Amino acid sequence: MKARAFFIITTLSLTIASVVTSCKKDFLNTVPNDRLSGEFFWKTEEDAELAVNAIYPNLDAQSQLFLLDGLTDIAHVNQFFAVSSQVEQNVYDASSSVIASQWSAAYKGIAAANFVLDNINRVPETETNKVALNQYRGEAKALRAYQYIKLAASFGDVPLVTKTISIQEGKQLVNAPINEIWDFIDKELKEAVELLPSTIEKGRISKGAAWALNARANLYAGRYQNAIDAAQKVFDLNLYHLYPRYEKLFSYAAEGNEEIILDRQYLKDVLSNNVFSTMAPYSQATSTNTYVPTKSIADLYPMANGLPITDINSGFDKFNPYIDRDPRMRYSMFVPGDVLPDGKIFNPLPKSGTPDAIGSTFNATSTGYTIKKYINNEDLANPANNGINSILIRYAEVLLTFAEAKIELNQINDQTALNAINQVRQRGDVNLPPLSNTLNREQLREAVRKERTIELAFEGFRMFDIRRWKTAETAIPGSVYGITYLDNGQLKTIEVPSYIKKFDKNRDYLWPIPRNEKILNTNLVQNPNW
């Protein structure tokens, strides 16, 4: 059995155990079948493992990562009638179901972790199970911190819930200051590191994953030295390396490779996802193109010589815009002329007569680009039953976190920041020229931000990045543009009709506390100007 199926089978076992314990002869003493009874559970190491495994399904699926980027400048919500489209256009309020689902999903994961940490001490500890029980404690702590990172970055001051609570207690929660949330995350992850092994079954939180999350959290919090130190801990483990083929990084063949620090596990026919049917070009099994790339990200990819396409010496050919570009462009997104999973050529040009033609249907791409990450030929035959894992932490992110934090602290004389960026740029099948060692701090800041955007495109980082950089107010607003193509001898650029993105710098750097949460709990304080 594949290692990546570990939580699937055990979670099913957990459900079965719950049902079995409810089938007692004495009807009046029946155990409720919607929960686990302490009378029958928390007796063995296996019980603890089952409970920890039940936390993992709260990790992000690919659809969540695509959504986050779809609300920024680098991607677009393809169906104008989708609820998430209202958020992208900034015509939503605190009652938005999109925002509410982000809040509730995170607290669901936190509640699952709290359940473990509140009860795991009930399992009798022995010399033979002590290490395993500590590992489960560490996993729960790190998984809880994972959710709080997203909450803090999205909402700012949020309730800090560290134990299982009743409905009445939930109605009395208050917002904890964001610095208190970051303090808690840092403490939790450092405690988790002490409990976790360095090497572990694929798909589980390891020591490296906890340190990587700590680096991410401290970068988001602006605690740059802590981010550097945590990233260095990942390096010191010497367990992770850049996978040499970016082109295959999101393929079945590359699952579990040396770059992946944590992924959410899937298994076709058992616990599958539908990333192909929702993200592939429309011509491929009538996929829905839920989110599509924009001209903003397309134009950001430099030429293969490392120069931006706006540089007159770059060699950029506006009539052949996809030739000699950073290879990650065509590894990350389908552009006109690419070969599709069914072997045909991707042709989204208006009036091309293909199913992918812009304007042919509301499911066809509206920009002329579609996302290629996670789209695998193996899934064409059964597009709604995919087993490709969702990558949540990879080594390239840690390198770029280290580099950015060093640059922000102006620790650039030793060139370790520059070297980290160049490692990412010079991955085997990317092989861009290294950045010059003469770049000053401002130039390096621009370089690392551009590198994060390109390297991590469509992986759910962009929203958090432009918020903490305070660049969202310039990056997001405006029309949505797509491909530039030749029409009757004239170059034309696609503009999505009647669609304007907006961003209010006095309000939108934080999402609103969901309205229903405030109705249920009047103690919660709404974010400014919501």
Short mmCIF file of C-alpha atoms in Angstrom, two decimals:
data_model
loop_
_atom_site.label_atom_id
_atom_site.label_comp_id
_atom_site.label_asym_id
_atom_site.label_seq_id
_atom_site.Cartn_x
_atom_site.Cartn_y
_atom_site.Cartn_z
CA MET A 1 0.00 0.00 0.00
CA LYS A 2 1.30 3.46 -0.87
CA ALA A 3 2.57 5.45 2.09
CA ARG A 4 0.48 8.40 0.95
CA ALA A 5 -2.72 6.50 1.73
CA PHE A 6 -1.94 6.34 5.45
CA PHE A 7 -4.60 8.74 6.71
CA ILE A 8 -7.24 7.59 4.24
CA ILE A 9 -7.43 4.05 5.53
CA THR A 10 -7.06 4.99 9.18
CA THR A 11 -9.68 7.71 8.96
CA LEU A 12 -12.07 5.17 7.49
CA SER A 13 -11.18 2.88 10.37
CA LEU A 14 -11.89 5.69 12.82
CA THR A 15 -15.36 6.14 11.35
CA ILE A 16 -16.06 2.41 11.52
CA ALA A 17 -14.89 2.27 15.12
CA SER A 18 -17.25 5.10 16.00
CA VAL A 19 -20.19 3.27 14.47
CA VAL A 20 -19.33 -0.03 16.11
CA THR A 21 -19.13 1.49 19.57
CA SER A 22 -22.61 2.93 19.10
CA CYS A 23 -24.18 -0.50 18.50
CA LYS A 24 -24.77 -1.53 22.09
CA LYS A 25 -27.67 -3.69 23.23
CA ASP A 26 -28.84 -1.28 25.87
CA PHE A 27 -30.64 1.33 23.75
CA LEU A 28 -30.84 3.86 26.57
CA ASN A 29 -27.05 3.76 26.92
CA THR A 30 -26.31 4.05 23.20
CA VAL A 31 -23.17 6.00 22.41
CA PRO A 32 -23.95 8.92 20.06
CA ASN A 33 -22.83 7.96 16.57
CA ASP A 34 -21.61 11.45 15.66
CA ARG A 35 -18.68 11.47 18.09
CA LEU A 36 -16.17 9.27 19.88
CA SER A 37 -16.76 8.18 23.44
CA GLY A 38 -13.87 8.39 25.84
CA GLU A 39 -15.14 5.18 27.40
CA PHE A 40 -14.06 3.24 24.33
CA PHE A 41 -11.42 5.48 22.76
CA TRP A 42 -8.06 6.91 23.83
CA LYS A 43 -6.91 3.55 25.13
CA THR A 44 -4.05 2.71 22.78
CA GLU A 45 -1.34 4.22 20.61
CA GLU A 46 -3.45 3.28 17.59
CA ASP A 47 -6.33 5.40 18.90
CA ALA A 48 -4.01 8.41 19.08
CA GLU A 49 -2.76 7.76 15.55
CA LEU A 50 -6.33 7.57 14.21
CA ALA A 51 -7.22 10.88 15.83
CA VAL A 52 -4.11 12.62 14.48
CA ASN A 53 -4.75 11.23 11.01
CA ALA A 54 -8.20 12.84 11.12
CA ILE A 55 -6.55 16.30 11.30
CA TYR A 56 -4.79 15.97 7.95
CA PRO A 57 -7.86 16.26 5.68
CA ASN A 58 -8.12 19.87 6.89
CA LEU A 59 -4.95 20.76 4.98
CA ASP A 60 -5.40 22.74 1.77
CA ALA A 61 -6.42 21.11 -1.48
CA GLN A 62 -5.23 22.47 -4.82
CA SER A 63 -8.58 24.24 -5.24
CA GLN A 64 -7.92 26.36 -2.15
CA LEU A 65 -4.46 27.36 -3.36
CA PHE A 66 -5.82 28.32 -6.79
CA LEU A 67 -8.58 30.36 -5.15
CA LEU A 68 -6.13 32.44 -3.13
CA ASP A 69 -4.15 33.32 -6.24
CA GLY A 70 -7.34 33.88 -8.23
CA LEU A 71 -8.16 36.81 -5.96
CA THR A 72 -4.88 38.57 -6.83
CA ASP A 73 -3.30 40.06 -9.93
CA ILE A 74 -1.74 36.87 -11.32
CA ALA A 75 -4.97 34.92 -11.87
CA HIS A 76 -8.64 35.47 -12.53
CA VAL A 77 -11.91 33.81 -11.51
CA ASN A 78 -13.01 32.54 -14.90
CA GLN A 79 -16.76 32.30 -14.30
CA PHE A 80 -18.11 35.81 -13.73
CA PHE A 81 -21.12 34.39 -11.87
CA ALA A 82 -19.03 32.53 -9.27
CA VAL A 83 -19.24 33.78 -5.68
CA SER A 84 -15.45 34.11 -5.60
CA SER A 85 -15.72 36.50 -8.56
CA GLN A 86 -17.44 38.99 -6.26
CA VAL A 87 -14.44 38.87 -3.94
CA GLU A 88 -12.05 39.34 -6.86
CA GLN A 89 -13.99 42.41 -8.02
CA ASN A 90 -14.27 43.67 -4.43
CA VAL A 91 -18.07 43.81 -4.47
CA TYR A 92 -18.53 41.71 -1.36
CA ASP A 93 -18.93 42.28 2.35
CA ALA A 94 -18.62 40.38 5.62
CA SER A 95 -21.49 38.09 4.64
CA SER A 96 -19.48 36.52 1.79
CA SER A 97 -19.58 32.74 1.88
CA VAL A 98 -16.06 32.66 0.43
CA ILE A 99 -14.66 34.53 3.41
CA ALA A 100 -16.78 32.57 5.88
CA SER A 101 -15.55 29.28 4.46
CA GLN A 102 -11.90 30.35 4.93
CA TRP A 103 -12.61 31.11 8.58
CA SER A 104 -14.62 27.97 9.32
CA ALA A 105 -12.24 25.64 7.51
CA ALA A 106 -9.28 26.90 9.54
CA TYR A 107 -11.11 26.61 12.86
CA LYS A 108 -12.31 23.14 11.92
CA GLY A 109 -8.67 22.12 11.57
CA ILE A 110 -7.82 23.81 14.85
CA ALA A 111 -10.66 22.00 16.63
CA ALA A 112 -9.44 18.65 15.32
CA ALA A 113 -5.93 19.40 16.62
CA ASN A 114 -7.26 20.60 19.97
CA PHE A 115 -9.22 17.36 20.32
CA VAL A 116 -6.01 15.38 20.00
CA LEU A 117 -3.97 17.55 22.33
CA ASP A 118 -6.72 17.59 24.97
CA ASN A 119 -7.05 13.81 25.04
CA ILE A 120 -3.81 12.15 24.03
CA ASN A 121 -2.55 12.11 27.63
CA ARG A 122 -5.34 9.64 28.40
CA VAL A 123 -3.47 6.96 26.47
CA PRO A 124 -1.34 5.05 28.98
CA GLU A 125 2.27 5.90 28.21
CA THR A 126 4.88 3.14 28.13
CA GLU A 127 8.50 2.90 27.06
CA THR A 128 7.39 1.35 23.79
CA ASN A 129 4.84 4.00 22.78
CA LYS A 130 6.37 7.14 24.28
CA VAL A 131 8.17 8.22 21.10
CA ALA A 132 5.08 7.66 18.94
CA LEU A 133 2.81 9.59 21.30
CA ASN A 134 5.23 12.51 21.35
CA GLN A 135 5.32 12.44 17.56
CA TYR A 136 1.52 12.67 17.45
CA ARG A 137 1.60 15.61 19.85
CA GLY A 138 4.12 17.32 17.61
CA GLU A 139 2.05 16.69 14.50
CA ALA A 140 -1.08 18.11 16.13
CA LYS A 141 0.75 21.23 17.30
CA ALA A 142 2.23 21.88 13.85
CA LEU A 143 -1.07 21.25 12.07
CA ARG A 144 -2.78 23.68 14.43
CA ALA A 145 -0.09 26.27 13.73
CA TYR A 146 -0.58 25.76 9.98
CA GLN A 147 -4.19 26.93 10.33
CA TYR A 148 -3.30 29.88 12.54
CA ILE A 149 -0.75 31.12 10.00
CA LYS A 150 -3.53 31.41 7.43
CA LEU A 151 -5.93 33.05 9.89
CA ALA A 152 -3.42 35.64 11.06
CA ALA A 153 -2.33 36.48 7.51
CA SER A 154 -5.95 36.72 6.31
CA PHE A 155 -7.86 38.28 9.22
CA GLY A 156 -5.28 39.75 11.61
CA ASP A 157 -6.60 39.66 15.20
CA VAL A 158 -8.53 36.40 15.63
CA PRO A 159 -9.66 34.28 18.58
CA LEU A 160 -6.87 32.08 19.92
CA VAL A 161 -8.50 28.76 20.75
CA THR A 162 -6.14 26.22 22.30
CA LYS A 163 -8.56 23.67 23.74
CA THR A 164 -11.86 22.03 22.95
CA ILE A 165 -14.62 24.46 23.84
CA SER A 166 -18.37 24.37 24.25
CA ILE A 167 -20.85 26.36 22.18
CA GLN A 168 -21.32 28.75 25.07
CA GLU A 169 -17.56 29.25 25.42
CA GLY A 170 -17.37 29.90 21.68
CA LYS A 171 -19.83 32.76 22.07
CA GLN A 172 -17.53 34.46 24.56
CA LEU A 173 -14.29 34.41 22.58
CA VAL A 174 -12.46 37.67 21.86
CA ASN A 175 -9.94 38.68 19.22
CA ALA A 176 -6.38 38.02 20.27
CA PRO A 177 -3.85 40.65 19.05
CA ILE A 178 -2.04 39.45 15.96
CA ASN A 179 1.34 39.58 17.69
CA GLU A 180 -0.01 37.18 20.28
CA ILE A 181 -1.07 34.85 17.46
CA TRP A 182 2.41 35.01 15.90
CA ASP A 183 3.99 34.39 19.33
CA PHE A 184 1.78 31.34 19.78
CA ILE A 185 2.60 29.97 16.32
CA ASP A 186 6.34 30.38 16.91
CA LYS A 187 6.12 28.68 20.30
CA GLU A 188 3.95 25.84 19.01
CA LEU A 189 6.24 25.04 16.11
CA LYS A 190 9.37 25.12 18.24
CA GLU A 191 7.72 22.73 20.69
CA ALA A 192 6.61 20.54 17.80
CA VAL A 193 10.17 20.32 16.46
CA GLU A 194 11.33 18.81 19.74
CA LEU A 195 8.70 16.10 19.50
CA LEU A 196 8.98 15.21 15.82
CA PRO A 197 11.41 12.93 13.99
CA SER A 198 13.53 14.21 11.12
CA THR A 199 12.41 11.51 8.73
CA ILE A 200 8.83 10.33 8.66
CA GLU A 201 6.21 8.71 6.48
CA LYS A 202 5.39 10.81 3.41
CA GLY A 203 2.48 13.15 3.96
CA ARG A 204 3.06 13.55 7.69
CA ILE A 205 4.47 16.55 9.50
CA SER A 206 8.18 16.11 10.13
CA LYS A 207 10.81 18.18 11.93
CA GLY A 208 11.64 19.81 8.60
CA ALA A 209 8.00 20.71 7.94
CA ALA A 210 7.69 22.32 11.37
CA TRP A 211 10.83 24.40 10.83
CA ALA A 212 9.66 25.38 7.33
CA LEU A 213 6.29 26.50 8.70
CA ASN A 214 8.12 28.45 11.38
CA ALA A 215 10.16 30.20 8.70
CA ARG A 216 6.99 31.02 6.75
CA ALA A 217 5.18 32.35 9.80
CA ASN A 218 8.04 34.57 10.88
CA LEU A 219 8.46 35.94 7.36
CA TYR A 220 4.77 36.83 7.28
CA ALA A 221 5.08 38.39 10.73
CA GLY A 222 8.08 40.48 9.69
CA ARG A 223 10.28 38.74 12.25
CA TYR A 224 13.08 38.29 9.81
CA GLN A 225 15.87 36.97 11.99
CA ASN A 226 13.57 34.26 13.31
CA ALA A 227 12.68 33.38 9.72
CA ILE A 228 16.37 33.13 8.80
CA ASP A 229 17.11 30.92 11.80
CA ALA A 230 14.20 28.59 11.06
CA ALA A 231 15.12 28.30 7.38
CA GLN A 232 18.69 27.51 8.36
CA LYS A 233 17.39 24.67 10.53
CA VAL A 234 15.76 23.19 7.42
CA PHE A 235 19.04 23.52 5.52
CA ASP A 236 20.98 21.90 8.35
CA LEU A 237 18.82 18.78 8.19
CA ASN A 238 20.29 18.15 4.73
CA LEU A 239 17.20 16.17 3.76
CA TYR A 240 15.71 18.44 1.11
CA HIS A 241 16.99 19.59 -2.27
CA LEU A 242 15.60 21.22 -5.38
CA TYR A 243 14.09 18.67 -7.73
CA PRO A 244 16.01 19.06 -11.01
CA ARG A 245 12.91 19.11 -13.24
CA TYR A 246 10.44 21.93 -12.56
CA GLU A 247 8.48 20.70 -15.56
CA LYS A 248 7.61 17.47 -13.72
CA LEU A 249 7.42 18.82 -10.19
CA PHE A 250 3.61 18.62 -10.07
CA SER A 251 3.34 15.25 -11.79
CA TYR A 252 2.65 11.76 -10.50
CA ALA A 253 6.19 10.73 -11.40
CA ALA A 254 7.65 13.33 -9.03
CA GLU A 255 5.45 12.64 -5.99
CA GLY A 256 7.46 12.33 -2.81
CA ASN A 257 10.59 13.84 -4.37
CA GLU A 258 13.38 15.46 -2.37
CA GLU A 259 11.96 18.98 -2.70
CA ILE A 260 8.60 18.25 -1.11
CA ILE A 261 8.55 18.94 2.62
CA LEU A 262 4.79 18.51 3.08
CA ASP A 263 1.92 17.64 0.79
CA ARG A 264 -1.70 16.73 1.20
CA GLN A 265 -2.12 13.13 0.15
CA TYR A 266 -4.69 11.81 -2.31
CA LEU A 267 -5.41 8.38 -3.74
CA LYS A 268 -7.46 7.81 -6.85
CA ASP A 269 -10.67 5.82 -6.23
CA VAL A 270 -10.26 6.17 -2.45
CA LEU A 271 -9.80 9.86 -1.63
CA SER A 272 -9.49 11.71 -4.91
CA ASN A 273 -9.59 15.29 -6.10
CA ASN A 274 -10.95 16.79 -9.30
CA VAL A 275 -8.20 19.23 -10.22
CA PHE A 276 -8.17 18.13 -13.88
CA SER A 277 -11.89 18.58 -14.39
CA THR A 278 -11.88 22.03 -12.80
CA MET A 279 -8.58 23.49 -14.03
CA ALA A 280 -7.56 21.92 -17.35
CA PRO A 281 -8.34 23.68 -20.65
CA TYR A 282 -12.02 23.38 -21.54
CA SER A 283 -11.31 21.17 -24.54
CA GLN A 284 -9.99 18.52 -22.20
CA ALA A 285 -13.08 16.62 -21.03
CA THR A 286 -15.07 19.88 -20.83
CA SER A 287 -13.04 21.11 -17.87
CA THR A 288 -14.29 24.29 -16.25
CA ASN A 289 -11.16 26.48 -16.06
CA THR A 290 -12.18 27.74 -12.62
CA TYR A 291 -9.16 30.06 -12.34
CA VAL A 292 -6.96 31.23 -15.20
CA PRO A 293 -3.63 33.12 -15.38
CA THR A 294 -3.51 36.76 -16.44
CA LYS A 295 -1.21 38.93 -18.52
CA SER A 296 0.31 40.21 -15.26
CA ILE A 297 2.01 36.91 -14.50
CA ALA A 298 2.73 36.10 -18.16
CA ASP A 299 4.64 39.36 -18.61
CA LEU A 300 6.62 38.79 -15.42
CA TYR A 301 8.47 35.74 -16.78
CA PRO A 302 11.82 37.00 -18.13
CA MET A 303 13.58 35.85 -21.24
CA ALA A 304 15.82 32.79 -21.02
CA ASN A 305 18.76 35.22 -20.89
CA GLY A 306 17.37 36.59 -17.63
CA LEU A 307 16.37 40.00 -18.97
CA PRO A 308 12.79 41.26 -18.54
CA ILE A 309 10.73 41.40 -21.71
CA THR A 310 10.61 45.18 -21.39
CA ASP A 311 14.38 45.44 -21.82
CA ILE A 312 15.25 46.47 -25.38
CA ASN A 313 18.22 44.08 -25.30
CA SER A 314 16.18 41.08 -24.13
CA GLY A 315 15.37 39.73 -27.58
CA PHE A 316 11.66 39.58 -26.83
CA ASP A 317 9.58 39.16 -29.98
CA LYS A 318 6.07 40.49 -29.51
CA PHE A 319 4.93 38.40 -32.48
CA ASN A 320 6.34 35.22 -30.87
CA PRO A 321 5.96 36.05 -27.19
CA TYR A 322 6.50 32.54 -25.81
CA ILE A 323 9.82 31.82 -27.48
CA ASP A 324 13.02 31.80 -25.41
CA ARG A 325 11.25 32.68 -22.17
CA ASP A 326 11.91 31.49 -18.62
CA PRO A 327 11.00 27.79 -18.97
CA ARG A 328 8.81 27.99 -15.89
CA MET A 329 6.28 29.94 -17.93
CA ARG A 330 5.34 26.97 -20.10
CA TYR A 331 5.81 24.55 -17.21
CA SER A 332 3.27 26.50 -15.13
CA MET A 333 0.64 27.55 -17.68
CA PHE A 334 -0.73 26.56 -21.04
CA VAL A 335 0.01 29.20 -23.65
CA PRO A 336 -1.13 29.22 -27.31
CA GLY A 337 0.67 26.52 -29.27
CA ASP A 338 1.21 24.13 -26.36
CA VAL A 339 0.41 20.43 -26.71
CA LEU A 340 -2.64 19.44 -24.67
CA PRO A 341 -3.08 16.19 -22.73
CA ASP A 342 -5.14 14.76 -25.61
CA GLY A 343 -2.33 15.52 -28.07
CA LYS A 344 -4.04 18.46 -29.77
CA ILE A 345 -2.69 22.01 -29.90
CA PHE A 346 -4.00 24.61 -27.47
CA ASN A 347 -5.55 27.41 -29.51
CA PRO A 348 -7.58 29.86 -27.42
CA LEU A 349 -7.57 32.67 -29.98
CA PRO A 350 -10.99 34.25 -30.51
CA LYS A 351 -12.83 32.80 -33.52
CA SER A 352 -10.29 29.97 -33.79
CA GLY A 353 -13.16 27.51 -33.89
CA THR A 354 -11.65 25.34 -31.14
CA PRO A 355 -13.45 24.53 -27.87
CA ASP A 356 -10.84 26.65 -26.09
CA ALA A 357 -11.52 29.79 -28.12
CA ILE A 358 -12.03 32.85 -25.94
CA GLY A 359 -15.73 33.69 -25.89
CA SER A 360 -16.88 30.31 -27.24
CA THR A 361 -18.34 29.36 -23.84
CA PHE A 362 -18.16 30.76 -20.32
CA ASN A 363 -16.06 27.73 -19.34
CA ALA A 364 -13.37 28.40 -21.92
CA THR A 365 -10.50 30.54 -20.67
CA SER A 366 -11.32 34.23 -20.72
CA THR A 367 -7.66 35.30 -20.83
CA GLY A 368 -6.23 32.77 -23.29
CA TYR A 369 -4.10 31.11 -20.61
CA THR A 370 -4.84 28.16 -18.34
CA ILE A 371 -2.95 26.71 -15.38
CA LYS A 372 -0.74 23.70 -16.11
CA LYS A 373 0.45 22.81 -12.60
CA TYR A 374 -1.21 19.57 -11.44
CA ILE A 375 -2.70 18.91 -14.90
CA ASN A 376 -1.48 15.44 -15.83
CA ASN A 377 -2.12 13.41 -18.95
CA GLU A 378 -2.93 10.37 -16.79
CA ASP A 379 -6.11 12.08 -15.58
CA LEU A 380 -7.61 12.81 -18.99
CA ALA A 381 -9.61 9.56 -19.06
CA ASN A 382 -11.14 10.16 -15.63
CA PRO A 383 -10.88 13.91 -15.00
CA ALA A 384 -12.88 14.01 -11.74
CA ASN A 385 -10.99 11.15 -10.11
CA ASN A 386 -7.42 12.36 -9.63
CA GLY A 387 -4.85 11.17 -7.13
CA ILE A 388 -2.24 13.90 -7.51
CA ASN A 389 -1.06 15.28 -4.18
CA SER A 390 -1.32 18.96 -3.22
CA ILE A 391 2.14 20.39 -2.45
CA LEU A 392 1.98 22.65 0.61
CA ILE A 393 5.64 23.22 1.51
CA ARG A 394 8.63 22.75 -0.74
CA TYR A 395 12.30 23.52 -0.45
CA ALA A 396 12.27 26.34 -3.00
CA GLU A 397 9.95 28.33 -0.73
CA VAL A 398 12.36 27.93 2.18
CA LEU A 399 15.27 29.16 0.06
CA LEU A 400 13.31 32.24 -1.01
CA THR A 401 12.11 32.88 2.55
CA PHE A 402 15.71 32.79 3.75
CA ALA A 403 16.80 35.15 0.96
CA GLU A 404 14.00 37.65 1.52
CA ALA A 405 14.52 37.80 5.27
CA LYS A 406 18.26 38.34 4.82
CA ILE A 407 17.61 41.15 2.33
CA GLU A 408 15.07 42.85 4.61
CA LEU A 409 17.68 42.90 7.39
CA ASN A 410 20.31 44.11 4.89
CA GLN A 411 22.41 41.03 5.56
CA ILE A 412 23.63 40.86 1.99
CA ASN A 413 27.41 41.16 2.23
CA ASP A 414 27.94 37.41 2.65
CA GLN A 415 25.93 36.75 -0.54
CA THR A 416 23.99 33.89 1.06
CA ALA A 417 20.74 35.58 0.08
CA LEU A 418 21.93 35.96 -3.50
CA ASN A 419 23.08 32.34 -3.57
CA ALA A 420 19.69 31.13 -2.34
CA ILE A 421 17.88 33.01 -5.11
CA ASN A 422 20.32 31.73 -7.70
CA GLN A 423 19.79 28.15 -6.59
CA VAL A 424 16.12 28.50 -7.47
CA ARG A 425 16.84 30.29 -10.76
CA GLN A 426 19.39 27.68 -11.80
CA ARG A 427 17.37 24.54 -11.17
CA GLY A 428 18.30 21.93 -13.79
CA ASP A 429 15.60 22.57 -16.40
CA VAL A 430 15.20 26.30 -15.60
CA ASN A 431 18.84 27.36 -15.79
CA LEU A 432 18.48 31.14 -15.87
CA PRO A 433 21.69 33.17 -15.61
CA PRO A 434 22.67 33.88 -12.00
CA LEU A 435 21.91 37.29 -10.58
CA SER A 436 24.89 39.60 -10.37
CA ASN A 437 26.72 39.98 -7.06
CA THR A 438 26.74 43.74 -7.63
CA LEU A 439 23.00 44.16 -6.92
CA ASN A 440 22.19 46.49 -4.04
CA ARG A 441 19.56 45.89 -1.40
CA GLU A 442 16.67 47.46 -3.34
CA GLN A 443 17.56 45.53 -6.47
CA LEU A 444 17.77 42.30 -4.49
CA ARG A 445 14.41 43.02 -2.86
CA GLU A 446 12.84 43.45 -6.28
CA ALA A 447 14.56 40.29 -7.52
CA VAL A 448 13.42 38.05 -4.67
CA ARG A 449 9.85 39.30 -4.87
CA LYS A 450 9.75 38.63 -8.59
CA GLU A 451 11.31 35.20 -8.04
CA ARG A 452 8.71 34.26 -5.41
CA THR A 453 5.90 35.28 -7.74
CA ILE A 454 7.25 33.25 -10.66
CA GLU A 455 8.50 30.20 -8.78
CA LEU A 456 5.45 29.85 -6.53
CA ALA A 457 2.78 30.95 -9.01
CA PHE A 458 -0.62 29.28 -8.50
CA GLU A 459 0.47 27.71 -5.21
CA GLY A 460 -1.48 30.04 -2.93
CA PHE A 461 1.23 32.49 -1.82
CA ARG A 462 0.56 35.62 -3.86
CA MET A 463 -2.24 37.08 -1.74
CA PHE A 464 -0.25 36.82 1.47
CA ASP A 465 2.86 38.22 -0.22
CA ILE A 466 1.34 41.37 -1.73
CA ARG A 467 -0.50 42.05 1.50
CA ARG A 468 2.62 41.96 3.66
CA TRP A 469 4.62 43.87 1.03
CA LYS A 470 1.81 46.46 0.97
CA THR A 471 1.83 46.33 -2.83
CA ALA A 472 -1.70 44.95 -3.31
CA GLU A 473 -3.07 48.47 -3.75
CA THR A 474 -1.02 48.89 -6.92
CA ALA A 475 -0.85 45.27 -8.11
CA ILE A 476 -4.55 44.36 -8.05
CA PRO A 477 -6.71 47.26 -9.33
CA GLY A 478 -7.65 47.52 -12.97
CA SER A 479 -8.95 45.51 -15.89
CA VAL A 480 -8.07 41.85 -16.43
CA TYR A 481 -5.91 41.26 -19.50
CA GLY A 482 -4.84 38.12 -21.29
CA ILE A 483 -2.98 37.03 -24.40
CA THR A 484 -1.72 39.34 -27.12
CA TYR A 485 -2.35 37.89 -30.58
CA LEU A 486 -2.23 38.83 -34.24
CA ASP A 487 -5.59 39.72 -35.82
CA ASN A 488 -5.64 40.88 -39.45
CA GLY A 489 -2.06 42.02 -39.17
CA GLN A 490 -2.66 43.95 -35.94
CA LEU A 491 -1.62 42.96 -32.44
CA LYS A 492 -4.54 42.83 -30.02
CA THR A 493 -4.59 42.14 -26.30
CA ILE A 494 -7.50 40.36 -24.69
CA GLU A 495 -9.37 42.41 -22.10
CA VAL A 496 -12.01 40.59 -20.08
CA PRO A 497 -15.14 42.65 -20.77
CA SER A 498 -16.86 44.61 -18.00
CA TYR A 499 -14.55 43.27 -15.33
CA ILE A 500 -12.60 45.56 -13.01
CA LYS A 501 -10.56 44.51 -9.99
CA LYS A 502 -10.52 46.91 -7.06
CA PHE A 503 -8.58 47.22 -3.82
CA ASP A 504 -9.14 49.66 -0.96
CA LYS A 505 -5.84 50.23 0.83
CA ASN A 506 -7.72 51.45 3.91
CA ARG A 507 -9.65 48.20 4.25
CA ASP A 508 -8.60 45.30 2.09
CA TYR A 509 -5.28 44.30 3.60
CA LEU A 510 -7.42 42.21 5.95
CA TRP A 511 -10.56 40.23 5.27
CA PRO A 512 -13.61 41.01 7.40
CA ILE A 513 -14.56 38.85 10.35
CA PRO A 514 -17.49 36.82 8.90
CA ARG A 515 -20.84 38.42 9.71
CA ASN A 516 -22.36 35.24 11.10
CA GLU A 517 -19.47 34.91 13.53
CA LYS A 518 -20.16 38.39 14.84
CA ILE A 519 -23.87 37.67 15.13
CA LEU A 520 -23.13 34.56 17.18
CA ASN A 521 -20.47 36.29 19.23
CA THR A 522 -20.85 40.03 19.75
CA ASN A 523 -17.48 40.15 21.54
CA LEU A 524 -15.63 39.88 18.24
CA VAL A 525 -14.30 43.18 16.91
CA GLN A 526 -14.64 43.79 13.18
CA ASN A 527 -11.60 44.77 11.12
CA PRO A 528 -11.28 48.48 10.21
CA ASN A 529 -13.70 49.92 7.64
CA TRP A 530 -15.69 46.70 7.24
#
